[in-house]
Amino acid sequence: MPETDTARRMDLTLETERLLLRAPTVADYPDSRAMWADPGVTRFISGRPLGGEESWSRLLRNIGHWVALGFGPMVVHEKASGRFVGEVGLMNFRRDTEPALPDAPEIGWVLAPWSHGQGFAGEAVRAVLGWGDAHLGAGRTVCMIDPENAPSLAVARKCGFVPCGEASHRGARILVLERRSDVSLV
């Protein structure tokens, strides 16, 4: 992708009825760190809260996605209050899974505890998928979810994802789901 396209995408803002999504900046560190330090947030992701150094590295990796690939995780805020909701976005982590994930962008979402159960995840995921379908031309998107994470599995299904297999990642069993870009987001 030409450098001008990457720079233009760094300024990307997606808007839904209740949410604003944008590429991350280092100014997002305090909110991101607080979210990743919560054991309820990380229960199905890393299994443990993240410290400041790990949260900082994660934020820099997210920013790097945008710089290097022109897409990546987005920071989500509630429009009405400006409050930090979480992070939702498309990634290419080149994960060491067995078997390997399908060659497609991976979507992930993580939300601050206060925002759980309000439909924000599905709203943000649909916005990101719509943008990805229109701009990345990948044909499909994948996600990996802990089989015990019923809320995230429900979000994935509501957004058109269907199971396509299982894999092992960092010693844990995960479900792999995929969504073809011709599946409606309504």
GROMACS .gro file of C-alpha atoms in nm, residues 70-181:
model
  112
   70GLY     CA    1  -0.313   0.021   0.676
   71PHE     CA    2  -0.557  -0.151   0.912
   72GLY     CA    3  -0.558  -0.267   1.271
   73PRO     CA    4  -0.732  -0.251   1.606
   74MET     CA    5  -0.939   0.061   1.663
   75VAL     CA    6  -1.012   0.246   1.985
   76VAL     CA    7  -1.384   0.269   2.057
   77HIS     CA    8  -1.557   0.551   2.246
   78GLU     CA    9  -1.922   0.606   2.331
   79LYS     CA   10  -2.044   0.908   2.134
   80ALA     CA   11  -2.280   1.041   2.401
   81SER     CA   12  -2.025   1.049   2.684
   82GLY     CA   13  -1.686   1.022   2.514
   83ARG     CA   14  -1.612   0.733   2.748
   84PHE     CA   15  -1.361   0.465   2.644
   85VAL     CA   16  -1.546   0.146   2.545
   86GLY     CA   17  -1.260  -0.077   2.427
   87GLU     CA   18  -1.066  -0.196   2.124
   88VAL     CA   19  -1.208  -0.365   1.814
   89GLY     CA   20  -1.032  -0.427   1.487
   90LEU     CA   21  -0.881  -0.632   1.209
   91MET     CA   22  -0.534  -0.773   1.251
   92ASN     CA   23  -0.269  -0.993   1.100
   93PHE     CA   24  -0.086  -1.139   1.401
   94ARG     CA   25   0.070  -1.435   1.216
   95ARG     CA   26  -0.028  -1.641   1.517
   96ASP     CA   27   0.149  -1.965   1.600
   97THR     CA   28  -0.156  -2.189   1.603
   98GLU     CA   29  -0.179  -2.557   1.529
   99PRO     CA   30  -0.320  -2.595   1.275
  100ALA     CA   31  -0.253  -2.253   1.123
  101LEU     CA   32  -0.540  -2.006   1.102
  102PRO     CA   33  -0.689  -1.956   0.755
  103ASP     CA   34  -0.512  -1.687   0.552
  104ALA     CA   35  -0.752  -1.401   0.618
  105PRO     CA   36  -0.769  -1.091   0.838
  106GLU     CA   37  -0.851  -1.175   1.200
  107ILE     CA   38  -1.100  -0.965   1.391
  108GLY     CA   39  -1.084  -0.924   1.766
  109TRP     CA   40  -1.268  -0.727   2.029
  110VAL     CA   41  -1.214  -0.644   2.394
  111LEU     CA   42  -1.432  -0.408   2.595
  112ALA     CA   43  -1.403  -0.228   2.927
  113PRO     CA   44  -1.616  -0.393   3.198
  114TRP     CA   45  -1.863  -0.104   3.231
  115SER     CA   46  -1.967  -0.149   2.867
  116HIS     CA   47  -2.041  -0.523   2.874
  117GLY     CA   48  -2.394  -0.636   2.793
  118GLN     CA   49  -2.500  -0.321   2.607
  119GLY     CA   50  -2.455  -0.441   2.249
  120PHE     CA   51  -2.145  -0.227   2.194
  121ALA     CA   52  -1.930  -0.522   2.081
  122GLY     CA   53  -2.165  -0.626   1.802
  123GLU     CA   54  -2.216  -0.266   1.692
  124ALA     CA   55  -1.842  -0.203   1.670
  125VAL     CA   56  -1.763  -0.540   1.509
  126ARG     CA   57  -2.024  -0.481   1.237
  127ALA     CA   58  -1.876  -0.136   1.164
  128VAL     CA   59  -1.523  -0.275   1.134
  129LEU     CA   60  -1.634  -0.570   0.921
  130GLY     CA   61  -1.825  -0.337   0.689
  131TRP     CA   62  -1.517  -0.121   0.645
  132GLY     CA   63  -1.293  -0.427   0.594
  133ASP     CA   64  -1.529  -0.580   0.339
  134ALA     CA   65  -1.526  -0.254   0.142
  135HIS     CA   66  -1.153  -0.178   0.163
  136LEU     CA   67  -0.947  -0.492   0.216
  137GLY     CA   68  -1.098  -0.725  -0.043
  138ALA     CA   69  -1.007  -1.032   0.161
  139GLY     CA   70  -1.324  -1.229   0.089
  140ARG     CA   71  -1.344  -1.357   0.446
  141THR     CA   72  -1.251  -1.274   0.803
  142VAL     CA   73  -1.166  -1.511   1.089
  143CYS     CA   74  -1.177  -1.489   1.466
  144MET     CA   75  -1.056  -1.717   1.743
  145ILE     CA   76  -1.251  -1.749   2.065
  146ASP     CA   77  -1.213  -1.950   2.383
  147PRO     CA   78  -1.494  -2.210   2.375
  148GLU     CA   79  -1.601  -2.101   2.727
  149ASN     CA   80  -1.649  -1.737   2.621
  150ALA     CA   81  -2.024  -1.747   2.555
  151PRO     CA   82  -2.069  -1.367   2.518
  152SER     CA   83  -1.801  -1.340   2.247
  153LEU     CA   84  -1.933  -1.649   2.069
  154ALA     CA   85  -2.277  -1.484   2.064
  155VAL     CA   86  -2.131  -1.163   1.917
  156ALA     CA   87  -1.949  -1.363   1.648
  157ARG     CA   88  -2.261  -1.557   1.550
  158LYS     CA   89  -2.474  -1.240   1.536
  159CYS     CA   90  -2.213  -1.091   1.302
  160GLY     CA   91  -2.228  -1.387   1.062
  161PHE     CA   92  -1.937  -1.599   1.183
  162VAL     CA   93  -1.966  -1.977   1.169
  163PRO     CA   94  -1.733  -2.237   1.321
  164CYS     CA   95  -1.468  -2.365   1.079
  165GLY     CA   96  -1.246  -2.562   1.314
  166GLU     CA   97  -1.045  -2.577   1.632
  167ALA     CA   98  -0.682  -2.494   1.697
  168SER     CA   99  -0.431  -2.477   1.977
  169HIS     CA  100  -0.278  -2.141   2.068
  170ARG     CA  101  -0.025  -2.106   2.350
  171GLY     CA  102  -0.137  -2.444   2.482
  172ALA     CA  103  -0.506  -2.355   2.494
  173ARG     CA  104  -0.787  -2.495   2.278
  174ILE     CA  105  -0.963  -2.227   2.072
  175LEU     CA  106  -1.254  -2.222   1.833
  176VAL     CA  107  -1.188  -2.074   1.490
  177LEU     CA  108  -1.480  -1.905   1.319
  178GLU     CA  109  -1.501  -1.741   0.978
  179ARG     CA  110  -1.730  -1.501   0.798
  180ARG     CA  111  -1.743  -1.458   0.423
  181SER     CA  112  -1.761  -1.097   0.309
   0.00000   0.00000   0.00000
